[in-house]
Amino acid sequence: MFALDYFLGVYSPILLAIVMLSTTIYVLSLLTIARYHVLRHKPFFMLIMALGCMDLGSMWFSFLFQRLLSNRVIASFYLSFGNHGVLPFMCTNAVMLFHSAQKFLLVAIALNRFSSMLPGPHGIQMWTRTLCRFYIFVIIGTHVVMGVAFETVGRSFFDLADDKSNILQCRRENYGLQNSATLYSTFLSIAAAAVSCALYIASAFRFIRNRNIVKSIARRDQAIRKTEQELTICAFVQSLFLILHGASSVVAFAVPIPTFIYINDCTQDLLSLTNAYVLPLFSPQLSNRIRYIINESRKIIMKERSENEGHSVAYTSASSLR
């Protein structure tokens, strides 16, 4: 128990630093995609941007409303607003929204990649701009409605853990609903991991089989196609972390001891954080753009600093002459 308490005490501040850095990199990557009209209106890139928003939401909502509960000062602050209310709702249903939508979007991206390999117009017809917006709306909207329904049936509340740790936890008043939500999250992780990987394997076989067709498409629109391939690798890497999270979810559900539960939380954090670093790593265009923005920002800061120092020297000189 001491080792677990020590881990929780060290984990939160480290995670905060990582989340802040990851958010900066991720936002720069998404803004780079959004800047290009050709990219942001393509269904695949629309899905990538929607996934990015869910990843960012998962990072911050998990950190603010779940990971920080292990800090007794923060826990006392949250409890000062009462056991029921907005904060417990965020801890249960809002976090579930981001986590679940994240996994559905990973499956949608894998399906998009598979359908792009289908012969004929069938794959293209599945992913028009309007349909893609509709899919994203259904994924997010369904979980918003689910969260509201869950809160209506069994309100969320803060409660101290039953063990000696006395860590603050968020629960639902309806115990059956609490178990159902846990079951849903667990099996969604497993199913999403299995389906995503199966689709990527099938896509790889189709890519090898139809490589001449793929090459001819690439010649027509080489730059966009190259970016698509780079971001497909990113989504695939994140799906590998989804497998890890799915496995840890099963273990935590089968053996619900604190150690396995916190390991499962860590794998969820890894799943949300992965894309922030994988996007610039596998996409040189994004990496170069981020580096350019950072360098330009640094130049502006240095210029402002030198101007301020110049004004300060001038003011000091004028004061001494008086």
PDB file of C-alpha atoms in Angstrom:
ATOM      1  CA  MET A   1       0.000   0.000   0.000  1.00  0.00           C
ATOM      2  CA  PHE A   2       2.885   2.379   0.786  1.00  0.00           C
ATOM      3  CA  ALA A   3       4.384   1.720  -2.663  1.00  0.00           C
ATOM      4  CA  LEU A   4       1.022   2.456  -4.303  1.00  0.00           C
ATOM      5  CA  ASP A   5       0.579   5.678  -2.298  1.00  0.00           C
ATOM      6  CA  TYR A   6       4.095   6.770  -3.290  1.00  0.00           C
ATOM      7  CA  PHE A   7       3.373   5.991  -6.953  1.00  0.00           C
ATOM      8  CA  LEU A   8       0.153   8.024  -6.890  1.00  0.00           C
ATOM      9  CA  GLY A   9       1.924  10.929  -5.205  1.00  0.00           C
ATOM     10  CA  VAL A  10       4.654  11.016  -7.868  1.00  0.00           C
ATOM     11  CA  TYR A  11       2.480  10.120 -10.872  1.00  0.00           C
ATOM     12  CA  SER A  12       0.118  13.132 -10.833  1.00  0.00           C
ATOM     13  CA  PRO A  13       2.728  15.945 -11.120  1.00  0.00           C
ATOM     14  CA  ILE A  14       4.690  13.999 -13.754  1.00  0.00           C
ATOM     15  CA  LEU A  15       1.487  13.339 -15.686  1.00  0.00           C
ATOM     16  CA  LEU A  16       0.544  17.037 -15.526  1.00  0.00           C
ATOM     17  CA  ALA A  17       3.866  18.030 -17.138  1.00  0.00           C
ATOM     18  CA  ILE A  18       3.451  15.361 -19.838  1.00  0.00           C
ATOM     19  CA  VAL A  19      -0.180  16.341 -20.512  1.00  0.00           C
ATOM     20  CA  MET A  20       0.737  20.025 -20.899  1.00  0.00           C
ATOM     21  CA  LEU A  21       3.590  19.218 -23.312  1.00  0.00           C
ATOM     22  CA  SER A  22       1.430  16.716 -25.218  1.00  0.00           C
ATOM     23  CA  THR A  23      -1.414  19.220 -25.525  1.00  0.00           C
ATOM     24  CA  THR A  24       0.924  21.824 -27.037  1.00  0.00           C
ATOM     25  CA  ILE A  25       2.335  19.375 -29.608  1.00  0.00           C
ATOM     26  CA  TYR A  26      -1.086  17.884 -30.402  1.00  0.00           C
ATOM     27  CA  VAL A  27      -2.772  21.277 -30.875  1.00  0.00           C
ATOM     28  CA  LEU A  28       0.034  22.408 -33.205  1.00  0.00           C
ATOM     29  CA  SER A  29      -0.376  19.199 -35.246  1.00  0.00           C
ATOM     30  CA  LEU A  30      -4.159  19.591 -35.505  1.00  0.00           C
ATOM     31  CA  LEU A  31      -3.875  23.285 -36.414  1.00  0.00           C
ATOM     32  CA  THR A  32      -1.414  22.366 -39.159  1.00  0.00           C
ATOM     33  CA  ILE A  33      -3.953  19.929 -40.633  1.00  0.00           C
ATOM     34  CA  ALA A  34      -6.833  22.404 -40.192  1.00  0.00           C
ATOM     35  CA  ARG A  35      -4.879  25.145 -41.958  1.00  0.00           C
ATOM     36  CA  TYR A  36      -4.962  23.293 -45.278  1.00  0.00           C
ATOM     37  CA  HIS A  37      -8.411  23.415 -46.905  1.00  0.00           C
ATOM     38  CA  VAL A  38      -7.689  20.347 -49.051  1.00  0.00           C
ATOM     39  CA  LEU A  39      -6.894  18.238 -45.989  1.00  0.00           C
ATOM     40  CA  ARG A  40      -9.469  19.356 -43.436  1.00  0.00           C
ATOM     41  CA  HIS A  41     -12.407  18.591 -45.764  1.00  0.00           C
ATOM     42  CA  LYS A  42     -11.261  15.054 -46.565  1.00  0.00           C
ATOM     43  CA  PRO A  43     -13.095  12.406 -44.476  1.00  0.00           C
ATOM     44  CA  PHE A  44      -9.906  10.713 -43.256  1.00  0.00           C
ATOM     45  CA  PHE A  45      -8.458  13.982 -41.936  1.00  0.00           C
ATOM     46  CA  MET A  46     -11.826  14.927 -40.431  1.00  0.00           C
ATOM     47  CA  LEU A  47     -11.690  11.670 -38.458  1.00  0.00           C
ATOM     48  CA  ILE A  48      -8.090  12.361 -37.392  1.00  0.00           C
ATOM     49  CA  MET A  49      -9.091  15.809 -36.113  1.00  0.00           C
ATOM     50  CA  ALA A  50     -12.136  14.421 -34.278  1.00  0.00           C
ATOM     51  CA  LEU A  51      -9.908  11.755 -32.702  1.00  0.00           C
ATOM     52  CA  GLY A  52      -7.463  14.488 -31.678  1.00  0.00           C
ATOM     53  CA  CYS A  53     -10.236  16.375 -29.875  1.00  0.00           C
ATOM     54  CA  MET A  54     -11.289  13.194 -28.056  1.00  0.00           C
ATOM     55  CA  ASP A  55      -7.664  12.419 -27.132  1.00  0.00           C
ATOM     56  CA  LEU A  56      -7.230  15.913 -25.692  1.00  0.00           C
ATOM     57  CA  GLY A  57     -10.518  15.613 -23.823  1.00  0.00           C
ATOM     58  CA  SER A  58      -9.481  12.205 -22.464  1.00  0.00           C
ATOM     59  CA  MET A  59      -6.130  13.593 -21.286  1.00  0.00           C
ATOM     60  CA  TRP A  60      -7.510  16.571 -19.412  1.00  0.00           C
ATOM     61  CA  PHE A  61     -10.775  15.149 -18.086  1.00  0.00           C
ATOM     62  CA  SER A  62      -9.044  11.985 -16.838  1.00  0.00           C
ATOM     63  CA  PHE A  63      -6.339  14.057 -15.171  1.00  0.00           C
ATOM     64  CA  LEU A  64      -8.582  16.716 -13.625  1.00  0.00           C
ATOM     65  CA  PHE A  65     -11.478  14.533 -12.520  1.00  0.00           C
ATOM     66  CA  GLN A  66      -9.853  11.142 -11.843  1.00  0.00           C
ATOM     67  CA  ARG A  67      -6.071  11.166 -11.437  1.00  0.00           C
ATOM     68  CA  LEU A  68      -6.081  14.225  -9.139  1.00  0.00           C
ATOM     69  CA  LEU A  69      -8.506  12.526  -6.749  1.00  0.00           C
ATOM     70  CA  SER A  70      -5.514  10.692  -5.217  1.00  0.00           C
ATOM     71  CA  ASN A  71      -4.244  14.077  -3.996  1.00  0.00           C
ATOM     72  CA  ARG A  72      -5.887  14.706  -0.631  1.00  0.00           C
ATOM     73  CA  VAL A  73      -5.738  18.516  -0.964  1.00  0.00           C
ATOM     74  CA  ILE A  74      -7.469  18.422  -4.360  1.00  0.00           C
ATOM     75  CA  ALA A  75      -9.919  15.800  -3.067  1.00  0.00           C
ATOM     76  CA  SER A  76     -10.863  18.060  -0.141  1.00  0.00           C
ATOM     77  CA  PHE A  77     -11.312  20.973  -2.558  1.00  0.00           C
ATOM     78  CA  TYR A  78     -13.625  18.906  -4.781  1.00  0.00           C
ATOM     79  CA  LEU A  79     -15.618  17.724  -1.751  1.00  0.00           C
ATOM     80  CA  SER A  80     -16.145  21.341  -0.692  1.00  0.00           C
ATOM     81  CA  PHE A  81     -18.598  21.583  -3.619  1.00  0.00           C
ATOM     82  CA  GLY A  82     -20.563  18.611  -2.254  1.00  0.00           C
ATOM     83  CA  ASN A  83     -20.719  14.875  -2.927  1.00  0.00           C
ATOM     84  CA  HIS A  84     -23.124  15.331  -5.849  1.00  0.00           C
ATOM     85  CA  GLY A  85     -23.140  17.787  -8.714  1.00  0.00           C
ATOM     86  CA  VAL A  86     -21.145  18.683 -11.810  1.00  0.00           C
ATOM     87  CA  LEU A  87     -17.741  17.399 -10.630  1.00  0.00           C
ATOM     88  CA  PRO A  88     -18.820  13.763  -9.990  1.00  0.00           C
ATOM     89  CA  PHE A  89     -20.749  13.868 -13.293  1.00  0.00           C
ATOM     90  CA  MET A  90     -17.541  14.924 -15.080  1.00  0.00           C
ATOM     91  CA  CYS A  91     -15.645  12.157 -13.297  1.00  0.00           C
ATOM     92  CA  THR A  92     -18.013   9.418 -14.483  1.00  0.00           C
ATOM     93  CA  ASN A  93     -20.042  10.302 -17.571  1.00  0.00           C
ATOM     94  CA  ALA A  94     -17.906  13.008 -19.211  1.00  0.00           C
ATOM     95  CA  VAL A  95     -14.771  10.860 -18.914  1.00  0.00           C
ATOM     96  CA  MET A  96     -16.714   7.876 -20.314  1.00  0.00           C
ATOM     97  CA  LEU A  97     -17.810  10.053 -23.262  1.00  0.00           C
ATOM     98  CA  PHE A  98     -14.245  10.933 -24.257  1.00  0.00           C
ATOM     99  CA  HIS A  99     -12.834   7.443 -23.647  1.00  0.00           C
ATOM    100  CA  SER A 100     -15.614   5.650 -25.555  1.00  0.00           C
ATOM    101  CA  ALA A 101     -15.760   8.109 -28.470  1.00  0.00           C
ATOM    102  CA  GLN A 102     -11.969   7.830 -28.749  1.00  0.00           C
ATOM    103  CA  LYS A 103     -12.205   4.062 -29.255  1.00  0.00           C
ATOM    104  CA  PHE A 104     -15.093   4.286 -31.738  1.00  0.00           C
ATOM    105  CA  LEU A 105     -13.154   6.847 -33.783  1.00  0.00           C
ATOM    106  CA  LEU A 106     -10.095   4.575 -33.862  1.00  0.00           C
ATOM    107  CA  VAL A 107     -12.343   1.864 -35.337  1.00  0.00           C
ATOM    108  CA  ALA A 108     -13.839   4.391 -37.792  1.00  0.00           C
ATOM    109  CA  ILE A 109     -10.346   5.386 -38.978  1.00  0.00           C
ATOM    110  CA  ALA A 110      -9.380   1.724 -39.449  1.00  0.00           C
ATOM    111  CA  LEU A 111     -12.613   1.158 -41.404  1.00  0.00           C
ATOM    112  CA  ASN A 112     -11.887   4.243 -43.516  1.00  0.00           C
ATOM    113  CA  ARG A 113      -8.428   2.890 -44.387  1.00  0.00           C
ATOM    114  CA  PHE A 114      -9.874  -0.517 -45.267  1.00  0.00           C
ATOM    115  CA  SER A 115     -12.642   0.944 -47.441  1.00  0.00           C
ATOM    116  CA  SER A 116     -10.076   3.084 -49.304  1.00  0.00           C
ATOM    117  CA  MET A 117      -8.556  -0.194 -50.537  1.00  0.00           C
ATOM    118  CA  LEU A 118     -11.860  -1.551 -51.879  1.00  0.00           C
ATOM    119  CA  PRO A 119     -12.166  -1.705 -55.679  1.00  0.00           C
ATOM    120  CA  GLY A 120     -14.767   0.456 -57.386  1.00  0.00           C
ATOM    121  CA  PRO A 121     -16.727   3.392 -55.963  1.00  0.00           C
ATOM    122  CA  HIS A 122     -18.170   1.544 -52.936  1.00  0.00           C
ATOM    123  CA  GLY A 123     -15.424   2.577 -50.534  1.00  0.00           C
ATOM    124  CA  ILE A 124     -15.581   6.221 -51.634  1.00  0.00           C
ATOM    125  CA  GLN A 125     -19.384   6.352 -51.303  1.00  0.00           C
ATOM    126  CA  MET A 126     -19.141   5.285 -47.650  1.00  0.00           C
ATOM    127  CA  TRP A 127     -17.001   8.304 -46.788  1.00  0.00           C
ATOM    128  CA  THR A 128     -18.446  11.456 -48.264  1.00  0.00           C
ATOM    129  CA  ARG A 129     -17.963  14.646 -46.233  1.00  0.00           C
ATOM    130  CA  THR A 130     -21.606  14.662 -45.146  1.00  0.00           C
ATOM    131  CA  LEU A 131     -21.562  11.007 -44.104  1.00  0.00           C
ATOM    132  CA  CYS A 132     -18.292  11.460 -42.217  1.00  0.00           C
ATOM    133  CA  ARG A 133     -19.751  14.397 -40.256  1.00  0.00           C
ATOM    134  CA  PHE A 134     -22.813  12.247 -39.573  1.00  0.00           C
ATOM    135  CA  TYR A 135     -20.668   9.355 -38.252  1.00  0.00           C
ATOM    136  CA  ILE A 136     -18.758  11.702 -35.930  1.00  0.00           C
ATOM    137  CA  PHE A 137     -22.021  13.286 -34.744  1.00  0.00           C
ATOM    138  CA  VAL A 138     -23.573   9.864 -34.044  1.00  0.00           C
ATOM    139  CA  ILE A 139     -20.499   8.621 -32.132  1.00  0.00           C
ATOM    140  CA  ILE A 140     -20.263  11.697 -29.910  1.00  0.00           C
ATOM    141  CA  GLY A 141     -24.019  12.377 -29.698  1.00  0.00           C
ATOM    142  CA  THR A 142     -24.825   8.800 -28.667  1.00  0.00           C
ATOM    143  CA  HIS A 143     -22.422   8.991 -25.738  1.00  0.00           C
ATOM    144  CA  VAL A 144     -23.720  12.416 -24.688  1.00  0.00           C
ATOM    145  CA  VAL A 145     -27.263  10.989 -24.563  1.00  0.00           C
ATOM    146  CA  MET A 146     -25.953   7.893 -22.773  1.00  0.00           C
ATOM    147  CA  GLY A 147     -24.212  10.040 -20.150  1.00  0.00           C
ATOM    148  CA  VAL A 148     -27.356  12.096 -19.499  1.00  0.00           C
ATOM    149  CA  ALA A 149     -29.466   8.915 -19.282  1.00  0.00           C
ATOM    150  CA  PHE A 150     -26.999   7.306 -16.867  1.00  0.00           C
ATOM    151  CA  GLU A 151     -27.027  10.406 -14.670  1.00  0.00           C
ATOM    152  CA  THR A 152     -30.838  10.419 -14.659  1.00  0.00           C
ATOM    153  CA  VAL A 153     -31.074   6.759 -13.620  1.00  0.00           C
ATOM    154  CA  GLY A 154     -28.268   6.849 -11.044  1.00  0.00           C
ATOM    155  CA  ARG A 155     -26.660  10.111  -9.975  1.00  0.00           C
ATOM    156  CA  SER A 156     -22.877  10.313  -9.729  1.00  0.00           C
ATOM    157  CA  PHE A 157     -21.279  11.053  -6.372  1.00  0.00           C
ATOM    158  CA  PHE A 158     -17.907  11.196  -4.624  1.00  0.00           C
ATOM    159  CA  ASP A 159     -17.099   8.487  -2.112  1.00  0.00           C
ATOM    160  CA  LEU A 160     -14.031   7.390  -0.140  1.00  0.00           C
ATOM    161  CA  ALA A 161     -12.466   4.061  -1.135  1.00  0.00           C
ATOM    162  CA  ASP A 162     -13.253   1.053   1.053  1.00  0.00           C
ATOM    163  CA  ASP A 163      -9.573   0.199   1.582  1.00  0.00           C
ATOM    164  CA  LYS A 164      -7.081   1.895   3.927  1.00  0.00           C
ATOM    165  CA  SER A 165      -5.998   4.404   1.285  1.00  0.00           C
ATOM    166  CA  ASN A 166      -9.151   6.550   1.740  1.00  0.00           C
ATOM    167  CA  ILE A 167      -8.695   7.797  -1.829  1.00  0.00           C
ATOM    168  CA  LEU A 168     -11.651   9.739  -3.202  1.00  0.00           C
ATOM    169  CA  GLN A 169     -13.550   7.894  -5.924  1.00  0.00           C
ATOM    170  CA  CYS A 170     -16.497   8.700  -8.163  1.00  0.00           C
ATOM    171  CA  ARG A 171     -19.375   6.236  -8.287  1.00  0.00           C
ATOM    172  CA  ARG A 172     -23.000   5.980  -9.389  1.00  0.00           C
ATOM    173  CA  GLU A 173     -25.856   5.560  -6.926  1.00  0.00           C
ATOM    174  CA  ASN A 174     -27.306   2.735  -9.009  1.00  0.00           C
ATOM    175  CA  TYR A 175     -24.912  -0.179  -8.386  1.00  0.00           C
ATOM    176  CA  GLY A 176     -26.218  -2.171 -11.366  1.00  0.00           C
ATOM    177  CA  LEU A 177     -25.651   0.828 -13.625  1.00  0.00           C
ATOM    178  CA  GLN A 178     -22.131   1.216 -12.234  1.00  0.00           C
ATOM    179  CA  ASN A 179     -21.350  -2.404 -13.163  1.00  0.00           C
ATOM    180  CA  SER A 180     -22.961  -1.990 -16.589  1.00  0.00           C
ATOM    181  CA  ALA A 181     -20.839   1.092 -17.325  1.00  0.00           C
ATOM    182  CA  THR A 182     -17.683  -0.776 -16.260  1.00  0.00           C
ATOM    183  CA  LEU A 183     -18.637  -3.760 -18.433  1.00  0.00           C
ATOM    184  CA  TYR A 184     -19.329  -1.472 -21.390  1.00  0.00           C
ATOM    185  CA  SER A 185     -15.975   0.310 -21.090  1.00  0.00           C
ATOM    186  CA  THR A 186     -14.083  -2.977 -20.668  1.00  0.00           C
ATOM    187  CA  PHE A 187     -15.594  -4.838 -23.602  1.00  0.00           C
ATOM    188  CA  LEU A 188     -15.567  -1.746 -25.813  1.00  0.00           C
ATOM    189  CA  SER A 189     -11.777  -1.573 -25.354  1.00  0.00           C
ATOM    190  CA  ILE A 190     -11.393  -5.255 -26.282  1.00  0.00           C
ATOM    191  CA  ALA A 191     -13.796  -5.113 -29.246  1.00  0.00           C
ATOM    192  CA  ALA A 192     -12.324  -1.867 -30.608  1.00  0.00           C
ATOM    193  CA  ALA A 193      -8.787  -3.272 -30.386  1.00  0.00           C
ATOM    194  CA  ALA A 194      -9.763  -6.528 -32.128  1.00  0.00           C
ATOM    195  CA  VAL A 195     -11.776  -4.861 -34.911  1.00  0.00           C
ATOM    196  CA  SER A 196      -9.161  -2.140 -35.558  1.00  0.00           C
ATOM    197  CA  CYS A 197      -6.288  -4.602 -35.845  1.00  0.00           C
ATOM    198  CA  ALA A 198      -8.316  -6.952 -38.063  1.00  0.00           C
ATOM    199  CA  LEU A 199      -9.148  -4.049 -40.393  1.00  0.00           C
ATOM    200  CA  TYR A 200      -5.518  -2.892 -40.555  1.00  0.00           C
ATOM    201  CA  ILE A 201      -4.327  -6.428 -41.349  1.00  0.00           C
ATOM    202  CA  ALA A 202      -6.975  -6.727 -44.083  1.00  0.00           C
ATOM    203  CA  SER A 203      -5.967  -3.284 -45.407  1.00  0.00           C
ATOM    204  CA  ALA A 204      -2.311  -4.346 -45.528  1.00  0.00           C
ATOM    205  CA  PHE A 205      -3.184  -7.457 -47.572  1.00  0.00           C
ATOM    206  CA  ARG A 206      -5.313  -5.395 -49.963  1.00  0.00           C
ATOM    207  CA  PHE A 207      -2.542  -2.799 -50.255  1.00  0.00           C
ATOM    208  CA  ILE A 208      -0.028  -5.494 -51.261  1.00  0.00           C
ATOM    209  CA  ARG A 209      -2.516  -7.120 -53.627  1.00  0.00           C
ATOM    210  CA  ASN A 210      -3.540  -3.840 -55.318  1.00  0.00           C
ATOM    211  CA  ARG A 211      -0.240  -1.972 -55.062  1.00  0.00           C
ATOM    212  CA  ASN A 212      -0.281  -1.036 -58.760  1.00  0.00           C
ATOM    213  CA  ILE A 213      -3.653   0.702 -58.332  1.00  0.00           C
ATOM    214  CA  VAL A 214      -2.402   2.437 -55.199  1.00  0.00           C
ATOM    215  CA  LYS A 215       0.705   3.649 -57.066  1.00  0.00           C
ATOM    216  CA  SER A 216      -1.424   5.099 -59.880  1.00  0.00           C
ATOM    217  CA  ILE A 217      -3.598   6.941 -57.337  1.00  0.00           C
ATOM    218  CA  ALA A 218      -0.485   8.230 -55.588  1.00  0.00           C
ATOM    219  CA  ARG A 219       0.829   9.745 -58.843  1.00  0.00           C
ATOM    220  CA  ARG A 220      -2.334  11.828 -59.254  1.00  0.00           C
ATOM    221  CA  ASP A 221      -2.254  13.289 -55.781  1.00  0.00           C
ATOM    222  CA  GLN A 222       1.107  12.398 -54.331  1.00  0.00           C
ATOM    223  CA  ALA A 223       1.371  14.899 -51.456  1.00  0.00           C
ATOM    224  CA  ILE A 224      -2.066  14.188 -49.959  1.00  0.00           C
ATOM    225  CA  ARG A 225      -1.648  10.446 -50.438  1.00  0.00           C
ATOM    226  CA  LYS A 226       1.719  10.522 -48.684  1.00  0.00           C
ATOM    227  CA  THR A 227       0.259  12.441 -45.730  1.00  0.00           C
ATOM    228  CA  GLU A 228      -2.620   9.941 -45.550  1.00  0.00           C
ATOM    229  CA  GLN A 229      -0.165   7.052 -45.395  1.00  0.00           C
ATOM    230  CA  GLU A 230       1.860   8.756 -42.656  1.00  0.00           C
ATOM    231  CA  LEU A 231      -1.208   9.429 -40.512  1.00  0.00           C
ATOM    232  CA  THR A 232      -2.484   5.894 -41.148  1.00  0.00           C
ATOM    233  CA  ILE A 233       0.709   4.603 -39.514  1.00  0.00           C
ATOM    234  CA  CYS A 234       0.019   6.943 -36.573  1.00  0.00           C
ATOM    235  CA  ALA A 235      -3.522   5.604 -36.151  1.00  0.00           C
ATOM    236  CA  PHE A 236      -2.211   2.026 -36.391  1.00  0.00           C
ATOM    237  CA  VAL A 237       0.380   2.671 -33.654  1.00  0.00           C
ATOM    238  CA  GLN A 238      -2.369   4.094 -31.440  1.00  0.00           C
ATOM    239  CA  SER A 239      -4.423   0.957 -32.133  1.00  0.00           C
ATOM    240  CA  LEU A 240      -1.514  -1.128 -30.808  1.00  0.00           C
ATOM    241  CA  PHE A 241      -1.750   0.830 -27.555  1.00  0.00           C
ATOM    242  CA  LEU A 242      -5.488   0.146 -27.663  1.00  0.00           C
ATOM    243  CA  ILE A 243      -4.665  -3.591 -27.550  1.00  0.00           C
ATOM    244  CA  LEU A 244      -2.532  -2.981 -24.455  1.00  0.00           C
ATOM    245  CA  HIS A 245      -5.355  -1.019 -22.844  1.00  0.00           C
ATOM    246  CA  GLY A 246      -7.893  -3.695 -23.782  1.00  0.00           C
ATOM    247  CA  ALA A 247      -5.756  -6.381 -22.130  1.00  0.00           C
ATOM    248  CA  SER A 248      -5.273  -4.309 -18.964  1.00  0.00           C
ATOM    249  CA  SER A 249      -9.033  -3.583 -18.868  1.00  0.00           C
ATOM    250  CA  VAL A 250      -9.787  -7.310 -18.824  1.00  0.00           C
ATOM    251  CA  VAL A 251      -7.278  -7.931 -16.022  1.00  0.00           C
ATOM    252  CA  ALA A 252      -8.596  -4.980 -13.965  1.00  0.00           C
ATOM    253  CA  PHE A 253     -12.186  -6.167 -14.458  1.00  0.00           C
ATOM    254  CA  ALA A 254     -11.390  -9.809 -13.603  1.00  0.00           C
ATOM    255  CA  VAL A 255      -9.155  -8.941 -10.617  1.00  0.00           C
ATOM    256  CA  PRO A 256     -10.354  -5.522  -9.347  1.00  0.00           C
ATOM    257  CA  ILE A 257      -7.503  -4.799  -6.952  1.00  0.00           C
ATOM    258  CA  PRO A 258      -6.079  -1.229  -6.763  1.00  0.00           C
ATOM    259  CA  THR A 259      -2.765  -2.128  -8.458  1.00  0.00           C
ATOM    260  CA  PHE A 260      -4.412  -3.527 -11.607  1.00  0.00           C
ATOM    261  CA  ILE A 261      -6.945  -0.685 -11.702  1.00  0.00           C
ATOM    262  CA  TYR A 262      -4.173   1.931 -11.643  1.00  0.00           C
ATOM    263  CA  ILE A 263      -2.205   0.024 -14.304  1.00  0.00           C
ATOM    264  CA  ASN A 264      -5.338   0.158 -16.453  1.00  0.00           C
ATOM    265  CA  ASP A 265      -5.558   3.914 -15.825  1.00  0.00           C
ATOM    266  CA  CYS A 266      -1.933   4.282 -16.954  1.00  0.00           C
ATOM    267  CA  THR A 267      -2.600   2.383 -20.199  1.00  0.00           C
ATOM    268  CA  GLN A 268      -5.567   4.686 -20.872  1.00  0.00           C
ATOM    269  CA  ASP A 269      -3.284   7.689 -20.347  1.00  0.00           C
ATOM    270  CA  LEU A 270      -0.750   6.172 -22.772  1.00  0.00           C
ATOM    271  CA  LEU A 271      -3.514   5.606 -25.329  1.00  0.00           C
ATOM    272  CA  SER A 272      -4.557   9.263 -25.153  1.00  0.00           C
ATOM    273  CA  LEU A 273      -0.995  10.636 -25.162  1.00  0.00           C
ATOM    274  CA  THR A 274       0.419   8.454 -27.960  1.00  0.00           C
ATOM    275  CA  ASN A 275      -0.816  10.379 -30.984  1.00  0.00           C
ATOM    276  CA  ALA A 276       0.626  13.679 -29.763  1.00  0.00           C
ATOM    277  CA  TYR A 277       4.133  12.279 -30.289  1.00  0.00           C
ATOM    278  CA  VAL A 278       3.467   9.779 -33.073  1.00  0.00           C
ATOM    279  CA  LEU A 279       1.975  12.395 -35.438  1.00  0.00           C
ATOM    280  CA  PRO A 280       5.127  14.563 -35.726  1.00  0.00           C
ATOM    281  CA  LEU A 281       7.354  11.472 -35.491  1.00  0.00           C
ATOM    282  CA  PHE A 282       5.901   9.713 -38.542  1.00  0.00           C
ATOM    283  CA  SER A 283       4.870  12.815 -40.499  1.00  0.00           C
ATOM    284  CA  PRO A 284       7.864  14.979 -41.513  1.00  0.00           C
ATOM    285  CA  GLN A 285       5.494  17.660 -42.869  1.00  0.00           C
ATOM    286  CA  LEU A 286       3.836  18.086 -39.470  1.00  0.00           C
ATOM    287  CA  SER A 287       7.188  17.912 -37.713  1.00  0.00           C
ATOM    288  CA  ASN A 288       8.695  20.621 -39.949  1.00  0.00           C
ATOM    289  CA  ARG A 289       5.639  22.823 -39.507  1.00  0.00           C
ATOM    290  CA  ILE A 290       5.730  22.482 -35.706  1.00  0.00           C
ATOM    291  CA  ARG A 291       9.464  23.241 -35.698  1.00  0.00           C
ATOM    292  CA  TYR A 292       8.831  26.319 -37.859  1.00  0.00           C
ATOM    293  CA  ILE A 293       6.096  27.612 -35.512  1.00  0.00           C
ATOM    294  CA  ILE A 294       8.318  27.065 -32.452  1.00  0.00           C
ATOM    295  CA  ASN A 295      11.263  28.870 -34.093  1.00  0.00           C
ATOM    296  CA  GLU A 296       9.066  31.792 -35.173  1.00  0.00           C
ATOM    297  CA  SER A 297       7.572  32.046 -31.675  1.00  0.00           C
ATOM    298  CA  ARG A 298      11.066  32.013 -30.193  1.00  0.00           C
ATOM    299  CA  LYS A 299      12.163  34.830 -32.536  1.00  0.00           C
ATOM    300  CA  ILE A 300       9.143  36.936 -31.567  1.00  0.00           C
ATOM    301  CA  ILE A 301       9.817  36.378 -27.843  1.00  0.00           C
ATOM    302  CA  MET A 302      13.515  37.243 -28.247  1.00  0.00           C
ATOM    303  CA  LYS A 303      12.639  40.360 -30.261  1.00  0.00           C
ATOM    304  CA  GLU A 304      10.156  41.550 -27.635  1.00  0.00           C
ATOM    305  CA  ARG A 305      12.667  40.836 -24.871  1.00  0.00           C
ATOM    306  CA  SER A 306      15.417  42.831 -26.621  1.00  0.00           C
ATOM    307  CA  GLU A 307      13.001  45.716 -27.251  1.00  0.00           C
ATOM    308  CA  ASN A 308      11.960  45.716 -23.582  1.00  0.00           C
ATOM    309  CA  GLU A 309      15.605  45.675 -22.504  1.00  0.00           C
ATOM    310  CA  GLY A 310      16.319  48.575 -24.892  1.00  0.00           C
ATOM    311  CA  HIS A 311      13.432  50.594 -23.443  1.00  0.00           C
ATOM    312  CA  SER A 312      14.654  49.789 -19.931  1.00  0.00           C
ATOM    313  CA  VAL A 313      18.209  50.987 -20.727  1.00  0.00           C
ATOM    314  CA  ALA A 314      16.887  54.152 -22.364  1.00  0.00           C
ATOM    315  CA  TYR A 315      14.668  54.879 -19.358  1.00  0.00           C
ATOM    316  CA  THR A 316      17.580  54.311 -16.942  1.00  0.00           C
ATOM    317  CA  SER A 317      19.830  56.633 -18.971  1.00  0.00           C
ATOM    318  CA  ALA A 318      17.156  59.333 -19.059  1.00  0.00           C
ATOM    319  CA  SER A 319      16.622  59.023 -15.309  1.00  0.00           C
ATOM    320  CA  SER A 320      20.357  59.379 -14.586  1.00  0.00           C
ATOM    321  CA  LEU A 321      20.579  62.537 -16.731  1.00  0.00           C
ATOM    322  CA  ARG A 322      17.863  64.126 -14.657  1.00  0.00           C
TER     323      ARG A 322
END
